[in-house]
Amino acid sequence: MTRSREAWISFLATRVVGIAVDAAVIGLAYLSAFALRFDFQEPTSLGGWTTVARSYVVVCAVHLASLLLFGCYRLAWRRVRGSELPQYIGAMMFACGVLTLMRYFLPNVTLSHIRPPYSITVICFFLATIGVVGVRVLWRVYWTSRVKEDTLLERNVKHFDNTVARRFLSGKVVMVTGAGGSIGSEIVRQVAAAGAKKVLMVERGENALYEINRRMNDARCVPLMYDVNDRDKMDALFASEKPEVVLHAAAYKHVPMVEMNPEEGWRNNTEATRKLAMLAAAYGVRRFVLISTDKAVNPVSVMGKTKLAAEQAIMALNDSSTPQLPDSPTSFCAVRFGNVFGSSGSVVPLFREQIAKRQPITVTHPDMKRYFMTIEEAVSLVLQAASRDERAIYTLDMGEPVRILDLAEGMIEQAGYRPYVDIPIVFTGVRPGEKLFEELDVSERSCYKTDMAKIYITK
């Protein structure tokens, strides 16, 4: 059975359940209307509860037909919005009008089972409208409160003991480059929470720097609109602030963009890292951490190659015989991990935007897989690795890779839509520089296990 056919079957099944719920709500509203109209006594003048039950069949059919006619059963409960309320209200008003006309044009009392009184029709309109809309709103509130996107990682999100990292960072001056990015801003938050004496937030993008500075609102966090490629300004910054730890997250991360602009990718990802590392060594920084990527493993993209070259550049500085840096106390390391769930460089924001606009979801290949971590997980492990002593390339254990197609389907469903029914999924083809599978291996063949969970040293 194809995914599209499965989606349609699921769609029809959920709509049957929705119709049953609406029938129950309308029945309760109709019964309540009689109870209110006749002071909770049996309406003997209309033939009693038996006639009421018979007339309910007609009333329910008119309401359900109206909801269907107004397209309400094409709307998802989990995604009900204020802009959709006129459809529901219009459907209920239409049903009210039909029942009123039936009462007017069918005056024969023997037809009372299909012509409810005017007062009952009006009261039922208000109660049924509140009920039909109310169950949808309550379902959305319930669903929103229990569903989080990170459940799509198909594993439990890990929470780590950061005691060692906090002890290492407490009281220190820490420089964070790329501080306004998704990863950089979370690094800033966790470093400040760890008790750093000062956090130098280096970011060349004005808007990104403004946002992280506004969110932190902390006198210890200093916003610095610097470009890490500007060696003279960075030299002056090292000289004046004397950072003890550098967490280098500034980089170009979009594979297609770097593929089309290789010279700029090399300048920003490799050369800037080398210059920054040289300054860190010259000014006696204690620990320099490069935020790397799984794409540096056997790279096929320009971005992956620039990050691998950056790793090699800083690891070369660990050699005590480096002529430019005799007796430097700086310890250099890199941390490799895959996609960060929800970061600006991942597919998640793109999927969110496409779903919000009801546009087709674009997936490059049905078999494309990627490793994912939440931002909090990744940064927590980065800071733990920073607190260690090894001059090494660390690899984070990110669990099993997630198929991008499964992620797209899951996000559509969480938004309250049906994949292939409400929102199509189209395959656009693998782009230049992309792999179907990243090679982030933490087995004994490739890595040494450390005493910290999920952190490995690359052989």
Short mmCIF file of C-alpha atoms in Angstrom, two decimals:
data_model
loop_
_atom_site.label_atom_id
_atom_site.label_comp_id
_atom_site.label_asym_id
_atom_site.label_seq_id
_atom_site.Cartn_x
_atom_site.Cartn_y
_atom_site.Cartn_z
CA MET A 1 0.00 0.00 0.00
CA THR A 2 1.42 3.41 -0.96
CA ARG A 3 1.93 6.17 1.58
CA SER A 4 -0.61 8.34 -0.24
CA ARG A 5 -3.27 5.62 -0.03
CA GLU A 6 -2.51 5.03 3.65
CA ALA A 7 -2.86 8.76 4.26
CA TRP A 8 -6.27 8.85 2.59
CA ILE A 9 -7.49 5.87 4.60
CA SER A 10 -6.29 7.56 7.81
CA PHE A 11 -7.98 10.78 6.72
CA LEU A 12 -11.33 9.06 6.15
CA ALA A 13 -11.08 7.19 9.47
CA THR A 14 -10.45 10.39 11.43
CA ARG A 15 -13.33 12.12 9.67
CA VAL A 16 -15.72 9.30 10.63
CA VAL A 17 -14.66 9.74 14.24
CA GLY A 18 -15.12 13.51 13.90
CA ILE A 19 -18.63 13.11 12.52
CA ALA A 20 -19.53 10.77 15.41
CA VAL A 21 -18.25 13.31 17.95
CA ASP A 22 -20.21 16.12 16.27
CA ALA A 23 -23.35 13.96 16.27
CA ALA A 24 -22.96 13.42 20.01
CA VAL A 25 -22.35 17.14 20.63
CA ILE A 26 -25.41 18.13 18.56
CA GLY A 27 -27.51 15.52 20.35
CA LEU A 28 -26.46 16.87 23.74
CA ALA A 29 -27.16 20.45 22.59
CA TYR A 30 -30.63 19.45 21.25
CA LEU A 31 -31.54 17.61 24.43
CA SER A 32 -30.31 20.54 26.54
CA ALA A 33 -32.43 22.93 24.47
CA PHE A 34 -35.59 20.97 25.32
CA ALA A 35 -34.59 20.74 28.97
CA LEU A 36 -34.10 24.50 29.18
CA ARG A 37 -37.25 25.30 27.22
CA PHE A 38 -39.50 23.02 29.27
CA ASP A 39 -37.89 23.55 32.70
CA PHE A 40 -36.34 20.07 32.67
CA GLN A 41 -39.78 18.44 32.32
CA GLU A 42 -40.88 16.03 29.60
CA PRO A 43 -42.31 17.98 26.59
CA THR A 44 -45.66 16.13 26.57
CA SER A 45 -47.27 18.79 24.37
CA LEU A 46 -44.83 17.77 21.59
CA GLY A 47 -45.28 14.05 21.99
CA GLY A 48 -42.73 13.42 24.77
CA TRP A 49 -39.15 12.22 24.64
CA THR A 50 -39.93 9.67 21.95
CA THR A 51 -40.82 12.40 19.48
CA VAL A 52 -37.73 14.37 20.58
CA ALA A 53 -35.54 11.36 19.84
CA ARG A 54 -37.12 10.93 16.38
CA SER A 55 -36.70 14.61 15.55
CA TYR A 56 -33.05 14.46 16.65
CA VAL A 57 -32.27 12.27 13.64
CA VAL A 58 -33.45 15.01 11.28
CA VAL A 59 -31.80 17.81 13.26
CA CYS A 60 -28.48 15.95 13.41
CA ALA A 61 -28.57 15.16 9.69
CA VAL A 62 -29.21 18.82 8.81
CA HIS A 63 -26.31 20.01 11.01
CA LEU A 64 -23.83 17.42 9.74
CA ALA A 65 -24.79 18.13 6.13
CA SER A 66 -24.26 21.85 6.76
CA LEU A 67 -20.82 21.26 8.28
CA LEU A 68 -19.92 19.13 5.27
CA LEU A 69 -21.29 21.71 2.82
CA PHE A 70 -19.26 24.51 4.42
CA GLY A 71 -16.03 22.49 4.21
CA CYS A 72 -15.61 22.06 7.96
CA TYR A 73 -14.60 18.42 7.60
CA ARG A 74 -11.62 19.44 5.50
CA LEU A 75 -10.25 21.42 8.46
CA ALA A 76 -7.94 19.79 10.99
CA TRP A 77 -8.97 19.90 14.65
CA ARG A 78 -5.37 20.16 15.83
CA ARG A 79 -4.87 23.23 13.64
CA VAL A 80 -8.16 25.08 14.19
CA ARG A 81 -7.62 28.85 13.94
CA GLY A 82 -9.65 31.98 14.51
CA SER A 83 -9.85 32.57 10.76
CA GLU A 84 -11.76 29.27 10.40
CA LEU A 85 -14.47 30.10 12.96
CA PRO A 86 -16.72 31.82 10.36
CA GLN A 87 -16.95 28.48 8.52
CA TYR A 88 -18.25 26.70 11.61
CA ILE A 89 -20.57 29.52 12.63
CA GLY A 90 -21.84 29.85 9.06
CA ALA A 91 -22.57 26.11 8.89
CA MET A 92 -24.51 26.20 12.17
CA MET A 93 -26.46 29.29 11.09
CA PHE A 94 -27.31 27.61 7.80
CA ALA A 95 -28.61 24.55 9.69
CA CYS A 96 -30.64 26.82 11.95
CA GLY A 97 -32.15 28.50 8.89
CA VAL A 98 -33.06 25.18 7.25
CA LEU A 99 -34.79 23.93 10.41
CA THR A 100 -36.67 27.23 10.76
CA LEU A 101 -37.91 26.97 7.17
CA MET A 102 -38.96 23.36 7.77
CA ARG A 103 -41.04 24.52 10.75
CA TYR A 104 -42.63 27.27 8.68
CA PHE A 105 -43.46 25.25 5.56
CA LEU A 106 -44.51 22.05 7.36
CA PRO A 107 -47.29 23.25 9.71
CA ASN A 108 -48.95 19.86 10.04
CA VAL A 109 -48.61 18.80 13.68
CA THR A 110 -48.29 15.15 12.62
CA LEU A 111 -44.90 16.13 11.18
CA SER A 112 -43.60 17.34 14.55
CA HIS A 113 -40.85 14.75 14.44
CA ILE A 114 -39.22 16.67 11.56
CA ARG A 115 -40.17 20.26 12.51
CA PRO A 116 -38.70 21.30 15.90
CA PRO A 117 -40.12 24.45 17.52
CA TYR A 118 -38.52 27.81 16.70
CA SER A 119 -37.33 28.32 20.28
CA ILE A 120 -35.67 24.89 20.35
CA THR A 121 -33.93 25.58 17.03
CA VAL A 122 -32.51 28.90 18.28
CA ILE A 123 -31.35 27.53 21.63
CA CYS A 124 -29.83 24.50 19.90
CA PHE A 125 -27.98 26.80 17.49
CA PHE A 126 -26.14 28.54 20.31
CA LEU A 127 -25.40 25.38 22.30
CA ALA A 128 -24.36 23.30 19.28
CA THR A 129 -22.10 26.07 17.95
CA ILE A 130 -20.35 26.38 21.30
CA GLY A 131 -20.02 22.60 21.52
CA VAL A 132 -18.74 21.97 17.98
CA VAL A 133 -16.18 24.77 18.15
CA GLY A 134 -15.32 24.04 21.78
CA VAL A 135 -14.31 20.40 21.29
CA ARG A 136 -12.01 21.44 18.46
CA VAL A 137 -10.37 24.19 20.51
CA LEU A 138 -9.93 21.87 23.50
CA TRP A 139 -8.38 19.22 21.25
CA ARG A 140 -5.92 21.74 19.87
CA VAL A 141 -4.98 22.90 23.38
CA TYR A 142 -4.51 19.31 24.51
CA TRP A 143 -2.49 18.34 21.45
CA THR A 144 -0.29 21.45 21.63
CA SER A 145 0.49 20.81 25.30
CA ARG A 146 1.53 17.18 24.81
CA VAL A 147 3.35 17.23 21.49
CA LYS A 148 6.85 18.57 20.98
CA GLU A 149 8.82 18.49 17.77
CA ASP A 150 11.82 16.84 19.41
CA THR A 151 9.73 13.69 19.89
CA LEU A 152 10.31 13.18 16.16
CA LEU A 153 13.93 12.30 16.94
CA GLU A 154 12.62 8.78 17.68
CA ARG A 155 14.56 8.62 20.94
CA ASN A 156 14.45 10.14 24.39
CA VAL A 157 16.06 13.55 24.69
CA LYS A 158 19.05 13.27 27.04
CA HIS A 159 19.73 15.50 30.02
CA PHE A 160 23.35 15.55 31.13
CA ASP A 161 25.13 16.34 34.36
CA ASN A 162 27.04 19.55 33.61
CA THR A 163 28.77 19.80 36.97
CA VAL A 164 32.26 19.43 35.48
CA ALA A 165 31.55 21.98 32.74
CA ARG A 166 30.15 24.47 35.25
CA ARG A 167 33.20 24.07 37.45
CA PHE A 168 35.47 24.62 34.45
CA LEU A 169 33.68 27.75 33.16
CA SER A 170 32.86 29.38 36.49
CA GLY A 171 34.64 32.69 36.97
CA LYS A 172 36.28 32.69 33.53
CA VAL A 173 36.19 35.13 30.63
CA VAL A 174 34.70 33.17 27.72
CA MET A 175 34.61 34.24 24.07
CA VAL A 176 31.78 32.85 21.92
CA THR A 177 32.03 33.50 18.19
CA GLY A 178 28.90 33.29 16.06
CA ALA A 179 27.06 34.20 19.26
CA GLY A 180 23.86 35.20 17.46
CA GLY A 181 23.39 31.90 15.64
CA SER A 182 21.23 29.02 16.77
CA ILE A 183 24.11 27.12 18.35
CA GLY A 184 26.09 30.18 19.40
CA SER A 185 23.17 31.74 21.27
CA GLU A 186 22.56 28.50 23.20
CA ILE A 187 26.28 28.36 24.04
CA VAL A 188 26.03 31.91 25.40
CA ARG A 189 23.01 30.97 27.51
CA GLN A 190 24.61 27.86 29.01
CA VAL A 191 28.00 29.52 29.57
CA ALA A 192 26.34 32.40 31.44
CA ALA A 193 24.29 29.91 33.47
CA ALA A 194 27.52 28.09 34.36
CA GLY A 195 28.75 31.20 36.16
CA ALA A 196 31.23 32.68 33.68
CA LYS A 197 32.76 35.97 34.80
CA LYS A 198 32.23 37.55 31.38
CA VAL A 199 30.85 36.29 28.05
CA LEU A 200 32.23 38.02 24.96
CA MET A 201 29.46 37.62 22.36
CA VAL A 202 31.23 38.02 19.01
CA GLU A 203 28.79 38.28 16.08
CA ARG A 204 29.00 40.24 12.82
CA GLY A 205 25.24 40.22 12.14
CA GLU A 206 23.57 43.22 13.76
CA ASN A 207 20.08 41.70 14.09
CA ALA A 208 21.39 38.40 15.45
CA LEU A 209 23.59 40.23 18.00
CA TYR A 210 20.70 42.46 19.02
CA GLU A 211 18.44 39.44 19.63
CA ILE A 212 20.90 37.48 21.78
CA ASN A 213 21.80 40.61 23.76
CA ARG A 214 18.10 41.35 24.34
CA ARG A 215 17.36 37.79 25.41
CA MET A 216 20.30 37.56 27.79
CA ASN A 217 19.85 41.02 29.38
CA ASP A 218 22.93 40.28 31.49
CA ALA A 219 25.71 42.75 32.25
CA ARG A 220 28.23 39.90 32.04
CA CYS A 221 27.34 39.30 28.37
CA VAL A 222 29.10 41.86 26.18
CA PRO A 223 27.78 42.29 22.60
CA LEU A 224 30.65 42.76 20.14
CA MET A 225 29.87 43.39 16.47
CA TYR A 226 33.11 41.93 15.21
CA ASP A 227 33.96 39.84 12.15
CA VAL A 228 36.28 36.95 13.06
CA ASN A 229 37.97 37.45 9.68
CA ASP A 230 39.18 40.90 10.80
CA ARG A 231 42.49 39.91 12.38
CA ASP A 232 43.41 43.39 13.65
CA LYS A 233 40.13 43.90 15.52
CA MET A 234 40.24 40.38 16.95
CA ASP A 235 43.86 40.95 18.00
CA ALA A 236 42.82 44.09 19.87
CA LEU A 237 39.93 42.21 21.48
CA PHE A 238 42.21 39.41 22.73
CA ALA A 239 44.67 41.99 24.05
CA SER A 240 42.04 43.98 25.96
CA GLU A 241 39.76 41.22 27.27
CA LYS A 242 42.18 38.30 27.65
CA PRO A 243 39.65 35.48 27.22
CA GLU A 244 40.52 32.20 28.92
CA VAL A 245 38.20 29.99 26.83
CA VAL A 246 37.21 30.41 23.16
CA LEU A 247 34.18 28.57 21.79
CA HIS A 248 34.33 29.07 18.03
CA ALA A 249 30.88 28.53 16.49
CA ALA A 250 31.06 31.14 13.71
CA ALA A 251 30.90 29.41 10.32
CA TYR A 252 28.98 29.01 7.12
CA LYS A 253 26.84 25.89 7.50
CA HIS A 254 24.55 25.66 4.44
CA VAL A 255 26.03 23.08 2.09
CA PRO A 256 24.47 24.44 -1.15
CA MET A 257 25.50 28.04 -0.38
CA VAL A 258 29.11 27.13 0.34
CA GLU A 259 29.11 24.86 -2.71
CA MET A 260 28.25 27.90 -4.85
CA ASN A 261 30.67 30.21 -3.01
CA PRO A 262 33.73 28.04 -2.27
CA GLU A 263 36.25 30.88 -1.86
CA GLU A 264 34.12 32.61 0.75
CA GLY A 265 33.49 29.29 2.48
CA TRP A 266 37.23 28.65 2.71
CA ARG A 267 37.91 32.19 3.96
CA ASN A 268 35.23 32.12 6.64
CA ASN A 269 35.40 28.50 7.79
CA THR A 270 39.08 27.63 7.43
CA GLU A 271 41.21 30.77 7.26
CA ALA A 272 39.27 32.62 9.94
CA THR A 273 39.54 29.59 12.25
CA ARG A 274 43.30 29.39 11.70
CA LYS A 275 43.79 33.12 12.40
CA LEU A 276 41.60 32.98 15.50
CA ALA A 277 43.43 29.92 16.80
CA MET A 278 46.80 31.61 16.27
CA LEU A 279 45.62 34.61 18.28
CA ALA A 280 44.29 32.34 21.02
CA ALA A 281 47.68 30.64 21.28
CA ALA A 282 49.57 33.94 21.20
CA TYR A 283 47.49 35.36 24.06
CA GLY A 284 47.61 32.23 26.20
CA VAL A 285 43.98 31.14 25.97
CA ARG A 286 43.56 28.02 28.08
CA ARG A 287 41.11 26.12 25.85
CA PHE A 288 40.04 26.65 22.22
CA VAL A 289 37.05 24.64 21.01
CA LEU A 290 36.06 24.45 17.34
CA ILE A 291 32.42 23.58 16.68
CA SER A 292 32.75 21.17 13.76
CA THR A 293 30.38 18.91 11.85
CA ASP A 294 29.77 15.33 10.78
CA LYS A 295 30.24 16.57 7.22
CA ALA A 296 33.99 16.78 7.92
CA VAL A 297 34.12 12.96 7.92
CA ASN A 298 35.20 11.84 4.43
CA PRO A 299 33.86 15.12 3.02
CA VAL A 300 32.37 15.40 -0.45
CA SER A 301 31.04 18.96 -0.10
CA VAL A 302 33.03 22.19 -0.04
CA MET A 303 31.56 22.97 3.38
CA GLY A 304 32.72 19.62 4.77
CA LYS A 305 36.20 20.11 3.32
CA THR A 306 36.51 23.60 4.81
CA LYS A 307 35.58 22.28 8.25
CA LEU A 308 38.00 19.35 7.95
CA ALA A 309 40.75 21.78 6.98
CA ALA A 310 39.83 23.94 9.98
CA GLU A 311 40.14 20.88 12.24
CA GLN A 312 43.54 20.08 10.78
CA ALA A 313 44.68 23.68 11.22
CA ILE A 314 43.93 23.82 14.94
CA MET A 315 45.16 20.30 15.64
CA ALA A 316 48.50 21.23 14.07
CA LEU A 317 48.82 24.00 16.67
CA ASN A 318 48.75 21.39 19.44
CA ASP A 319 52.21 20.33 18.31
CA SER A 320 54.66 21.87 20.77
CA SER A 321 57.25 22.13 18.01
CA THR A 322 55.17 24.63 16.01
CA PRO A 323 57.72 27.38 15.26
CA GLN A 324 55.27 30.28 15.40
CA LEU A 325 54.00 29.31 18.87
CA PRO A 326 56.78 28.09 21.13
CA ASP A 327 55.57 26.92 24.55
CA SER A 328 51.95 27.95 24.01
CA PRO A 329 49.68 26.80 26.86
CA THR A 330 46.59 26.67 24.66
CA SER A 331 44.84 23.35 24.30
CA PHE A 332 42.96 22.97 20.99
CA CYS A 333 40.08 20.61 20.29
CA ALA A 334 37.19 20.19 17.90
CA VAL A 335 33.74 18.74 18.50
CA ARG A 336 31.92 16.96 15.66
CA PHE A 337 28.18 16.46 15.62
CA GLY A 338 25.35 16.31 13.10
CA ASN A 339 22.29 18.48 12.56
CA VAL A 340 20.91 20.47 15.44
CA PHE A 341 17.15 20.10 15.56
CA GLY A 342 15.49 23.41 14.77
CA SER A 343 18.69 25.35 14.09
CA SER A 344 18.83 27.80 11.20
CA GLY A 345 20.93 25.33 9.22
CA SER A 346 18.55 22.37 9.50
CA VAL A 347 15.52 21.39 7.44
CA VAL A 348 13.16 21.89 10.38
CA PRO A 349 12.62 25.67 9.97
CA LEU A 350 12.07 25.17 6.22
CA PHE A 351 9.46 22.47 6.86
CA ARG A 352 7.76 24.69 9.46
CA GLU A 353 7.50 27.54 6.95
CA GLN A 354 6.18 25.30 4.19
CA ILE A 355 3.58 23.74 6.50
CA ALA A 356 2.45 27.16 7.77
CA LYS A 357 1.88 28.27 4.16
CA ARG A 358 0.27 24.94 3.20
CA GLN A 359 2.96 24.54 0.53
CA PRO A 360 4.34 21.17 -0.63
CA ILE A 361 7.13 19.86 1.60
CA THR A 362 10.37 19.54 -0.38
CA VAL A 363 12.54 16.50 0.42
CA THR A 364 15.63 15.85 -1.67
CA HIS A 365 15.45 12.03 -1.63
CA PRO A 366 13.17 9.45 0.04
CA ASP A 367 16.18 7.66 1.57
CA MET A 368 17.98 10.76 2.86
CA LYS A 369 19.00 10.37 6.53
CA ARG A 370 20.61 12.72 9.00
CA TYR A 371 21.76 12.67 12.62
CA PHE A 372 19.89 15.06 14.89
CA MET A 373 20.29 16.43 18.40
CA THR A 374 18.42 19.16 20.21
CA ILE A 375 20.34 22.41 20.63
CA GLU A 376 20.40 21.92 24.41
CA GLU A 377 21.86 18.40 24.08
CA ALA A 378 24.55 19.42 21.60
CA VAL A 379 25.73 22.50 23.53
CA SER A 380 25.71 20.64 26.84
CA LEU A 381 28.05 18.03 25.36
CA VAL A 382 30.22 20.71 23.71
CA LEU A 383 30.79 22.38 27.08
CA GLN A 384 31.59 19.04 28.68
CA ALA A 385 34.15 18.36 25.95
CA ALA A 386 35.58 21.85 26.48
CA SER A 387 36.19 21.04 30.14
CA ARG A 388 38.33 18.01 29.27
CA ASP A 389 42.12 17.95 28.83
CA GLU A 390 42.57 15.99 25.61
CA ARG A 391 43.86 17.83 22.57
CA ALA A 392 41.63 15.88 20.28
CA ILE A 393 38.72 15.78 17.88
CA TYR A 394 35.65 14.70 19.81
CA THR A 395 32.64 13.02 18.24
CA LEU A 396 29.24 13.14 19.90
CA ASP A 397 27.04 10.05 19.94
CA MET A 398 23.84 11.23 18.31
CA GLY A 399 21.99 7.92 18.30
CA GLU A 400 20.41 6.54 15.17
CA PRO A 401 19.97 8.76 12.09
CA VAL A 402 16.48 10.02 11.27
CA ARG A 403 15.03 9.64 7.78
CA ILE A 404 14.13 13.10 6.49
CA LEU A 405 10.94 11.80 4.86
CA ASP A 406 9.75 10.42 8.22
CA LEU A 407 10.59 13.78 9.82
CA ALA A 408 8.57 15.64 7.18
CA GLU A 409 5.56 13.35 7.62
CA GLY A 410 5.75 13.65 11.40
CA MET A 411 5.89 17.45 11.33
CA ILE A 412 2.89 17.59 8.99
CA GLU A 413 0.91 15.32 11.32
CA GLN A 414 1.92 17.27 14.42
CA ALA A 415 0.67 20.43 12.74
CA GLY A 416 -2.73 18.78 12.36
CA TYR A 417 -2.57 18.04 8.64
CA ARG A 418 -2.41 14.82 6.64
CA PRO A 419 0.72 14.06 4.62
CA TYR A 420 -0.03 13.62 0.91
CA VAL A 421 -3.65 14.69 1.52
CA ASP A 422 -3.56 18.25 2.91
CA ILE A 423 0.12 18.85 2.21
CA PRO A 424 1.98 17.03 -0.58
CA ILE A 425 5.58 15.86 -0.28
CA VAL A 426 7.72 16.28 -3.39
CA PHE A 427 11.22 14.98 -4.06
CA THR A 428 13.60 17.53 -5.56
CA GLY A 429 16.75 15.44 -6.03
CA VAL A 430 20.05 15.29 -4.16
CA ARG A 431 21.89 18.60 -4.37
CA PRO A 432 25.60 19.06 -5.17
CA GLY A 433 27.76 18.22 -2.17
CA GLU A 434 25.08 16.20 -0.35
CA LYS A 435 25.36 12.61 0.85
CA LEU A 436 22.42 10.30 1.46
CA PHE A 437 24.02 9.27 4.78
CA GLU A 438 26.53 11.08 6.95
CA GLU A 439 29.39 8.99 8.36
CA LEU A 440 29.35 9.84 12.06
CA ASP A 441 30.82 6.65 13.53
CA VAL A 442 31.37 6.21 17.28
CA SER A 443 32.19 2.50 17.16
CA GLU A 444 35.46 1.09 18.51
CA ARG A 445 36.71 1.02 14.93
CA SER A 446 36.67 4.84 14.76
CA CYS A 447 36.65 6.23 18.31
CA TYR A 448 37.81 5.83 21.88
CA LYS A 449 35.14 6.01 24.56
CA THR A 450 35.61 8.62 27.29
CA ASP A 451 34.30 8.57 30.85
CA MET A 452 31.61 11.08 29.81
CA ALA A 453 28.42 9.67 28.32
CA LYS A 454 27.98 10.34 24.60
CA ILE A 455 31.46 11.85 24.15
CA TYR A 456 34.06 9.96 22.12
CA ILE A 457 37.58 10.77 20.92
CA THR A 458 38.14 10.27 17.22
CA LYS A 459 41.00 7.96 16.35
#
